[in-house]
GROMACS .gro file of C-alpha atoms in nm:
model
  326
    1UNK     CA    1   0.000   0.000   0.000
    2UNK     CA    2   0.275   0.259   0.047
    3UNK     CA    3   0.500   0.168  -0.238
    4UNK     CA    4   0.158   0.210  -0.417
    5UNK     CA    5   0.091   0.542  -0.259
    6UNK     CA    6   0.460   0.655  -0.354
    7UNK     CA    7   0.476   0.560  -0.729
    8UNK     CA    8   0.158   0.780  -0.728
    9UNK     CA    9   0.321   1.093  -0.630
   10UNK     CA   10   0.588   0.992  -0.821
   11UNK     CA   11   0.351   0.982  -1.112
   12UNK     CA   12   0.159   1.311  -1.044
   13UNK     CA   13   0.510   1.485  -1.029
   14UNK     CA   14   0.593   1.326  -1.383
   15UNK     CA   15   0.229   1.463  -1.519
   16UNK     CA   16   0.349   1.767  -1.393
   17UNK     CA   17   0.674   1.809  -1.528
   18UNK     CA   18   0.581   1.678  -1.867
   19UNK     CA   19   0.263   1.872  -1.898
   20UNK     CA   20   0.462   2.179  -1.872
   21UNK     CA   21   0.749   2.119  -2.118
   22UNK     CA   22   0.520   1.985  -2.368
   23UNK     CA   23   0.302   2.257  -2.351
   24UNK     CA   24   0.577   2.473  -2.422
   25UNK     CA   25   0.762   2.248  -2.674
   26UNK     CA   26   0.403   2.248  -2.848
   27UNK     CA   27   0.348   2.604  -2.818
   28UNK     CA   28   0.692   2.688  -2.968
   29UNK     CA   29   0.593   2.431  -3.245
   30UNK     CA   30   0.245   2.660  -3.328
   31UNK     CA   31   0.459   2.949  -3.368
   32UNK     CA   32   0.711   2.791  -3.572
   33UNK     CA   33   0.523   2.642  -3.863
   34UNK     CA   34   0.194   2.934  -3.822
   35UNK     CA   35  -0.028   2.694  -3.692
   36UNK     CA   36  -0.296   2.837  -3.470
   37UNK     CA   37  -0.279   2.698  -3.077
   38UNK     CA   38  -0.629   2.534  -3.094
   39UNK     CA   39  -0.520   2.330  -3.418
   40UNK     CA   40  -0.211   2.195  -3.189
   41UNK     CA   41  -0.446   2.153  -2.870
   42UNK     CA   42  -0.679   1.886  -3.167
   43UNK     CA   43  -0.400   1.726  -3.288
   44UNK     CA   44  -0.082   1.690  -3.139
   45UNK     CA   45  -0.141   1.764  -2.788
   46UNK     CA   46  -0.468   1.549  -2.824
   47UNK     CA   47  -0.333   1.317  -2.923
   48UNK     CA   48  -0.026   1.272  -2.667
   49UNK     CA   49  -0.220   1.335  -2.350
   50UNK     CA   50  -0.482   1.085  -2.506
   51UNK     CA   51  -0.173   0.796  -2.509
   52UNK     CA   52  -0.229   0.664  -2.146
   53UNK     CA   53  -0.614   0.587  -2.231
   54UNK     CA   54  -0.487   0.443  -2.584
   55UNK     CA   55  -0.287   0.184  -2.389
   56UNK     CA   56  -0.558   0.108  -2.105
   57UNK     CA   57  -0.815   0.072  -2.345
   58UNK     CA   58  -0.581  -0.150  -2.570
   59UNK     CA   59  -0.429  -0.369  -2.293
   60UNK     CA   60  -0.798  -0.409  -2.150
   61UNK     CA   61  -0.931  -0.505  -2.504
   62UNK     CA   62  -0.647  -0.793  -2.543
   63UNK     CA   63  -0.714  -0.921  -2.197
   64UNK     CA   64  -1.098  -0.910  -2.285
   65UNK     CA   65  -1.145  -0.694  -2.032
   66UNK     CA   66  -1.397  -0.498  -2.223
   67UNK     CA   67  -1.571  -0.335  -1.955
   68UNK     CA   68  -1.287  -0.097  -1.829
   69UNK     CA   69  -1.224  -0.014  -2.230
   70UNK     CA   70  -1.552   0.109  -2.256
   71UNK     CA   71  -1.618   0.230  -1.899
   72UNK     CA   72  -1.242   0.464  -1.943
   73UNK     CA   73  -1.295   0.557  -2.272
   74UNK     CA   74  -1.641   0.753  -2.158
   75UNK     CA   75  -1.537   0.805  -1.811
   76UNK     CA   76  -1.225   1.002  -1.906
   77UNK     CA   77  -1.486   1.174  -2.157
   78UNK     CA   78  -1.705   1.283  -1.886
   79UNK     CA   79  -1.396   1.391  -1.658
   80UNK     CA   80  -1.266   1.586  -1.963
   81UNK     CA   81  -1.539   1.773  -2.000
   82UNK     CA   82  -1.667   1.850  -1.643
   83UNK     CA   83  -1.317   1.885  -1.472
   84UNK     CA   84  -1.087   1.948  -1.677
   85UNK     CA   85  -1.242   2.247  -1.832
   86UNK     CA   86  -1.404   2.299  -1.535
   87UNK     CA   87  -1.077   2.335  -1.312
   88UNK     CA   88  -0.940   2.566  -1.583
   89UNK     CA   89  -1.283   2.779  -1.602
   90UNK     CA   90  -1.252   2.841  -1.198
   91UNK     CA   91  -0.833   2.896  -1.270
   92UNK     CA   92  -0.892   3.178  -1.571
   93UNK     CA   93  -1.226   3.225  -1.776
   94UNK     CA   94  -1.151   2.996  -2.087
   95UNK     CA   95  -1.280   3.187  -2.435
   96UNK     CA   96  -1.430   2.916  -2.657
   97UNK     CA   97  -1.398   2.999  -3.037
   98UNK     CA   98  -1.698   2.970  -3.255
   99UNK     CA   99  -1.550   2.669  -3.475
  100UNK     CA  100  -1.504   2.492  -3.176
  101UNK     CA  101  -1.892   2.506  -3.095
  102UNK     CA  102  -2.012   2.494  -3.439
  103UNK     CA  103  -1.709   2.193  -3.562
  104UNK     CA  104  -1.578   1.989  -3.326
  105UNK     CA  105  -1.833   1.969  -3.012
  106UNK     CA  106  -2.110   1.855  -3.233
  107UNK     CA  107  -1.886   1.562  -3.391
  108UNK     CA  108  -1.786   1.480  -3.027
  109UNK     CA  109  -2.162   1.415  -2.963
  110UNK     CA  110  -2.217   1.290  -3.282
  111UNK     CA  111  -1.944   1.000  -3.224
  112UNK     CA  112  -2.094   0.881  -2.882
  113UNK     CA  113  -2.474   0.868  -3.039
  114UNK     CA  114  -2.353   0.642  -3.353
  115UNK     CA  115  -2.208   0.390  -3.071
  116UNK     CA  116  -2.480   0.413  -2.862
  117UNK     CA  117  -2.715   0.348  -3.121
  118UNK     CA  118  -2.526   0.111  -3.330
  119UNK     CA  119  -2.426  -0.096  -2.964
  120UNK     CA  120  -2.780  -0.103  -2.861
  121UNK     CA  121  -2.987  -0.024  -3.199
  122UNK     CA  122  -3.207  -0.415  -3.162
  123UNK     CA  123  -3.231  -0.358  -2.799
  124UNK     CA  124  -3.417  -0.004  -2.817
  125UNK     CA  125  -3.607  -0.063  -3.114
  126UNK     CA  126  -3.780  -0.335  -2.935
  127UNK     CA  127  -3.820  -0.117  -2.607
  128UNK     CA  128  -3.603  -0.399  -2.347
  129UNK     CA  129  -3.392  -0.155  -2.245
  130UNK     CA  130  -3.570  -0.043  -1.951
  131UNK     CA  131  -3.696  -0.358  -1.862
  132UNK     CA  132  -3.342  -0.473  -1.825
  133UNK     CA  133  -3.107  -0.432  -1.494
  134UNK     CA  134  -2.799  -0.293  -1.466
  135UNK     CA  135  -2.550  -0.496  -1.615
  136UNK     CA  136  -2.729  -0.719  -1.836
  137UNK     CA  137  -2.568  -0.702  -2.156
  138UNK     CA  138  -2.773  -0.434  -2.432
  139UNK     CA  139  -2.546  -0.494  -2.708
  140UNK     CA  140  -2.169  -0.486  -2.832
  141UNK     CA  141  -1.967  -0.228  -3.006
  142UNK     CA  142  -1.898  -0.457  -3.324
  143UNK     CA  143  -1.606  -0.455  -3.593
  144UNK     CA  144  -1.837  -0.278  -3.867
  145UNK     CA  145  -1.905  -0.039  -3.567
  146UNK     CA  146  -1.506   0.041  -3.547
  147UNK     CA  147  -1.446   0.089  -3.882
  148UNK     CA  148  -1.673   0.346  -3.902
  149UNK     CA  149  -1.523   0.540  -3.603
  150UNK     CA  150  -1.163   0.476  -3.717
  151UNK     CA  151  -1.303   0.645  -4.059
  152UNK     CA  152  -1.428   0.905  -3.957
  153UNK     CA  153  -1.152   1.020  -3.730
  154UNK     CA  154  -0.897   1.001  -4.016
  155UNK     CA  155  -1.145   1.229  -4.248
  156UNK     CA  156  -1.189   1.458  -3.915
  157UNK     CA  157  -0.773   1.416  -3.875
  158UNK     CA  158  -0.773   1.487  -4.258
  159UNK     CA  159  -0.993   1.798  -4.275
  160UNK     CA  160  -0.758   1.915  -3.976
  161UNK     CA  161  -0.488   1.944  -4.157
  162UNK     CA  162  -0.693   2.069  -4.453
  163UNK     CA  163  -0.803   2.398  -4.264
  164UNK     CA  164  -0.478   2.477  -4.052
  165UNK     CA  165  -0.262   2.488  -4.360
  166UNK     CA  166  -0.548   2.695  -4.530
  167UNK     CA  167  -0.526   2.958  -4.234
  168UNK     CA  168  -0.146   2.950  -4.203
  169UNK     CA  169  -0.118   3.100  -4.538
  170UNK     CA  170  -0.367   3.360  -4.479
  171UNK     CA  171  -0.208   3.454  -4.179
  172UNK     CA  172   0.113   3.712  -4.145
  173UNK     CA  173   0.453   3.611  -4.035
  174UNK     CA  174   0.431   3.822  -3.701
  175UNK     CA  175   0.560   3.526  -3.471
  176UNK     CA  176   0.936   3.427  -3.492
  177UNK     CA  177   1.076   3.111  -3.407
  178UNK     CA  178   1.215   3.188  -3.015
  179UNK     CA  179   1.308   2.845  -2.997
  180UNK     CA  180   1.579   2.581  -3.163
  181UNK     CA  181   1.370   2.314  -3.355
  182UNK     CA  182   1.592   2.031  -3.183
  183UNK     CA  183   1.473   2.173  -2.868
  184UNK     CA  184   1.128   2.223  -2.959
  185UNK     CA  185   1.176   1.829  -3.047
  186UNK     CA  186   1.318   1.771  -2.748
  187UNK     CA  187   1.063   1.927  -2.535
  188UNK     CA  188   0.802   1.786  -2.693
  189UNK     CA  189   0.960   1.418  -2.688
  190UNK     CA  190   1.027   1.420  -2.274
  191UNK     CA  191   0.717   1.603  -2.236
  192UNK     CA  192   0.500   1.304  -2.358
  193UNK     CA  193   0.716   1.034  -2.241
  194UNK     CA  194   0.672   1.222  -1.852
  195UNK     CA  195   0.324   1.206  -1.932
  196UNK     CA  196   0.277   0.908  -2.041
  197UNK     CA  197   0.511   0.710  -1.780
  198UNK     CA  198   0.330   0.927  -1.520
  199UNK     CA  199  -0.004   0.876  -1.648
  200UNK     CA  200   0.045   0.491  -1.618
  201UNK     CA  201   0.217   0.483  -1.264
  202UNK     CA  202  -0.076   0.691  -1.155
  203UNK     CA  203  -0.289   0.416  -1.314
  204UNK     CA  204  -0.150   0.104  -1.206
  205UNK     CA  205  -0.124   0.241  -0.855
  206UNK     CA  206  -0.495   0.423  -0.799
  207UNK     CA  207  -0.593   0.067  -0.939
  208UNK     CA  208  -0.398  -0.158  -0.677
  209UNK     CA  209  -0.487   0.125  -0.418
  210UNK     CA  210  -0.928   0.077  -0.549
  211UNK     CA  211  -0.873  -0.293  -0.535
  212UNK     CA  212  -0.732  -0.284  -0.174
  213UNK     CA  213  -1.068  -0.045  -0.067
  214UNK     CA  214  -1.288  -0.352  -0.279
  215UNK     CA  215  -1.444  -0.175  -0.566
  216UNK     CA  216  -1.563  -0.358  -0.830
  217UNK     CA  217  -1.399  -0.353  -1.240
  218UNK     CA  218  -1.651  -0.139  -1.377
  219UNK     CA  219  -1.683   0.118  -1.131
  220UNK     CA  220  -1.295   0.127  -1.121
  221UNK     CA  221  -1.279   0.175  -1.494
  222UNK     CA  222  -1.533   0.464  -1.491
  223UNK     CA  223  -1.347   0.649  -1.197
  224UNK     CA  224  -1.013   0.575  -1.085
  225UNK     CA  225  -0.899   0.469  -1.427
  226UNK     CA  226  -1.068   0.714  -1.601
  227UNK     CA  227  -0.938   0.997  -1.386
  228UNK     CA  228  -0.613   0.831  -1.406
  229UNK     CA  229  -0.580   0.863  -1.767
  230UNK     CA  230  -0.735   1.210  -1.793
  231UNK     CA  231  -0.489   1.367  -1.569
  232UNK     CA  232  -0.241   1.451  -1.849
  233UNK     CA  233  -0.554   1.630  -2.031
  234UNK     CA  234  -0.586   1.810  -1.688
  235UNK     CA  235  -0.232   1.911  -1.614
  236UNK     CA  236  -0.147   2.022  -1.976
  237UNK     CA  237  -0.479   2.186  -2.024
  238UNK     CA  238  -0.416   2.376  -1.679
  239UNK     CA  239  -0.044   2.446  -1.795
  240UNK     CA  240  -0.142   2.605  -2.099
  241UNK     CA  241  -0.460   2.787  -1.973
  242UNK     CA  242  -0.207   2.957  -1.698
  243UNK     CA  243   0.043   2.994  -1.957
  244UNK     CA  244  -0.254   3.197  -2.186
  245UNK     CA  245  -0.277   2.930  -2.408
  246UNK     CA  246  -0.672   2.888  -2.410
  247UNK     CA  247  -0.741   2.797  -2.675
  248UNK     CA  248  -0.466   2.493  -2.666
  249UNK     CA  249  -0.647   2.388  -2.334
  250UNK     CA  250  -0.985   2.366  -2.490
  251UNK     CA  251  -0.851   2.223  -2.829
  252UNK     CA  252  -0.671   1.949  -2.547
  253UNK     CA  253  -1.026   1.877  -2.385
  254UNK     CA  254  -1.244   1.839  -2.732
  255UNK     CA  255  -0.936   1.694  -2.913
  256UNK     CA  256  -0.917   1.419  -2.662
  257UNK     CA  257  -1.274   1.315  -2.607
  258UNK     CA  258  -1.300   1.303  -3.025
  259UNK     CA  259  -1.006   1.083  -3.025
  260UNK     CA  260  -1.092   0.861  -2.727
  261UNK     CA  261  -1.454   0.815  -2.911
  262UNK     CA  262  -1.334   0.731  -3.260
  263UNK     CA  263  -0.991   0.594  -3.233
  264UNK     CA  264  -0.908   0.442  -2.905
  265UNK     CA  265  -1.257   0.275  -2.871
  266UNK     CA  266  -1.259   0.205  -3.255
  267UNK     CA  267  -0.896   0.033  -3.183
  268UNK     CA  268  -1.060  -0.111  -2.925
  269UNK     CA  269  -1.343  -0.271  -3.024
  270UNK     CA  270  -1.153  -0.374  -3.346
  271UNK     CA  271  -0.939  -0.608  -3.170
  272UNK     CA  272  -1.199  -0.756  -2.996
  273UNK     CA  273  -1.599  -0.619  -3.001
  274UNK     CA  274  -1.677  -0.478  -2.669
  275UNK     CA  275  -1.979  -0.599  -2.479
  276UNK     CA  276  -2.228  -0.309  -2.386
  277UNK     CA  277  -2.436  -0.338  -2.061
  278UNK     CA  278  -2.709  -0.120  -1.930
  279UNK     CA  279  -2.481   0.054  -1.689
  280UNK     CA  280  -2.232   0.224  -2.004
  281UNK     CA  281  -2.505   0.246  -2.213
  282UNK     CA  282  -2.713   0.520  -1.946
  283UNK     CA  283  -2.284   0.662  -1.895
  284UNK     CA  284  -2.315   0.727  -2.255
  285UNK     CA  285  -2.626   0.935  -2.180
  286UNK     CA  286  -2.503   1.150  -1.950
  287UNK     CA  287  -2.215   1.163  -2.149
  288UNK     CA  288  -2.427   1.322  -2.398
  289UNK     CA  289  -2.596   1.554  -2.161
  290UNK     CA  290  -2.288   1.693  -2.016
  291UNK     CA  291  -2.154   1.746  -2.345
  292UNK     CA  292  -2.443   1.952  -2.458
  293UNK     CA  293  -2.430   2.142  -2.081
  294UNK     CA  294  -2.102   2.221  -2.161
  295UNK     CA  295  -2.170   2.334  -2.539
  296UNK     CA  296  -2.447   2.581  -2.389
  297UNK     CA  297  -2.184   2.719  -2.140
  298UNK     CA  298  -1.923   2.807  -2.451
  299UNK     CA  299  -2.231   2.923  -2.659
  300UNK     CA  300  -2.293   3.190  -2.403
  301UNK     CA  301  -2.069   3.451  -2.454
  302UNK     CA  302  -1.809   3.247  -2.627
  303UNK     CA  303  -1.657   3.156  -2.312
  304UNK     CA  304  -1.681   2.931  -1.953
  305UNK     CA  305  -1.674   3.161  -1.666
  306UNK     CA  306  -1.591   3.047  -1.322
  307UNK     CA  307  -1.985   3.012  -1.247
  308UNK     CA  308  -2.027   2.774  -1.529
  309UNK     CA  309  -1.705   2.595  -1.445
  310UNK     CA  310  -1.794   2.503  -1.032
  311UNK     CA  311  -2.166   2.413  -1.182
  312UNK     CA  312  -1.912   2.155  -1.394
  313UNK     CA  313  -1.735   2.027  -1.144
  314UNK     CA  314  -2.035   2.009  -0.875
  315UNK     CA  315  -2.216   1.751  -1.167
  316UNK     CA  316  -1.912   1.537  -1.157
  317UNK     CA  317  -1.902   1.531  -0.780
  318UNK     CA  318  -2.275   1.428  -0.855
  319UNK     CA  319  -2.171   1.175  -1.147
  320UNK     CA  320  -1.949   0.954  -0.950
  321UNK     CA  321  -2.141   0.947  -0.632
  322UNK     CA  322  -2.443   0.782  -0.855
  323UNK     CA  323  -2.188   0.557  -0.986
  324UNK     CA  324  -2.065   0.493  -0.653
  325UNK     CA  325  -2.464   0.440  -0.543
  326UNK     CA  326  -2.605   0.218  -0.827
   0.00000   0.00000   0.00000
């Protein structure tokens, strides 16, 4: 129990660490090649603070242990969302730009509706849903599923891409490099390797620490884990929202939860279909709600205000003790 307890701090010290160099290495990166910050929050820094729930997800799919794939790929969603942006909304108003709102929160919520409907599409057609408990099984997340979220996130990678290099050359040179490319490398390189090494001692430990206190696979997957593999998306997108890089820290949060919905759980549930039971399918629900919560909140005024950001955090409080309950 206390070598546990130790390889977390250890772990939390390495999320820090990281967060902050590859903020800046990523930062430095934006500047360099005229890429805006919340194209770089999408992609790149997505996409590395997304790497500890790629290999939980991926380990628990080989093991068949389907239920903490599914249960961390929309619990870290959820925690994304209501905490992450929520902590950073209480740290420093976060701005929200209007593509965000109008591009890549919809597709978000689009991507958990097509599994939620193609899991579960025979089950609520014929109405058994509610007359089913818990954790009865309400469907799977099949291969045909997978392929179409794997698609759909290289078109969404693709159009990416598309639009940054469309802006970059609209845009004026008024940024100059302030940093060596070998060290923007550099930074960038340790800064994801902290995070990830971090993000996994942090996991491995909270999980030896849940099974000591005798919670059950599923409800460790949808909180421990799942906070476990967020806090990289939480550190960095603190980092950069102290560091004025907003709209990095919001291009983290969205980034992540489109590539933990169509990538990790299309990886996933490619390697072996994922089981769906009553219990993920109503997580995917709320998932939905708080994602359109959340979408009202930027709507308004372009921006999450400390107000709307403790009303975020307060529903997660509220989340996790109705996991903890049911």
């Amino acid at each position: 129990m206390i070598v546990n307890v130790v390889i977390l701090i250890v772990g939390f010290i390495a999320l820090i660490k990281g967060a902050d160099m590859f903020v800046e290495g990523s930062s430095a990166l934006a500047k360099a090649f005229h890429v805006p910050g919340l194209i770089i929050g999408l992609t790149i820094v997505a996409l590395g603070t997304s790497a500890p729930e790629l290999a939980v997800s991926t380990v628990a799919a080989l093991k068949g242990s389907n239920e903490i794939a599914l249960s961390n790929v929309v619990g870290s969603n959820i925690f994304n969302l209501l905490v992450v942006l929520g902590v950073c909304a209480l740290i420093h108003p976060v701005p929200v730009e209007s593509e965000v709102n109008k591009r890549d929160f919809p597709i978000s919520i689009i991507a958990v509706i097509i599994v939620m409907i193609g899991s579960c599409f025979g089950t609520v057609i014929n109405g058994r849903l509610t007359n089913m408990k818990m954790y009865d099984i309400a469907g799977n997340v099949s291969r045909w599923i997978s392929a179409i979220l794997i698609i759909s996130f290289v078109f969404y990678i693709g159009y990416l891409i598309y639009d940054s290099k469309k802006k970059s050359s609209e845009e004026s040179e008024d940024d100059k490099q302030k940093m060596a490319f070998w060290k923007i490398i550099l930074f960038i390189l340790i800064g994801i390797g902290l995070i990830i090494g971090g993000g996994q001692a942090v996991v491995y430990s909270a999980k030896e620490i849940a099974r000591v206190l005798g919670m059950s696979e599923t409800l460790i997957g949808l909180t421990i884990v799942a906070v476990g593999t967020s806090l990289p998306e939480l550190v960095t997108s603190i980092v950069a929202a102290r560091k004025g890089e907003t709209g990095m820290a919001v291009g983290n949060v969205v980034g992540s939860n489109i590539f933990n919905m169509l990538f990790i759980l299309g990886i996933s549930s490619f390697i072996s279909p994922i089981s769906v039971n009553v219990a993920s399918f109503l997580d995917m629900i709320i998932l939905v709600v708080v994602s359109c919560i959340t979408l009202i909140f930027s709507i308004t005024k372009n921006s999450i205000d400390r107000k709307e950001g403790l009303v975020m955090v307060l529903i997660y409080v509220a989340d996790v003790i109705f996991a903890i309950c049911r």
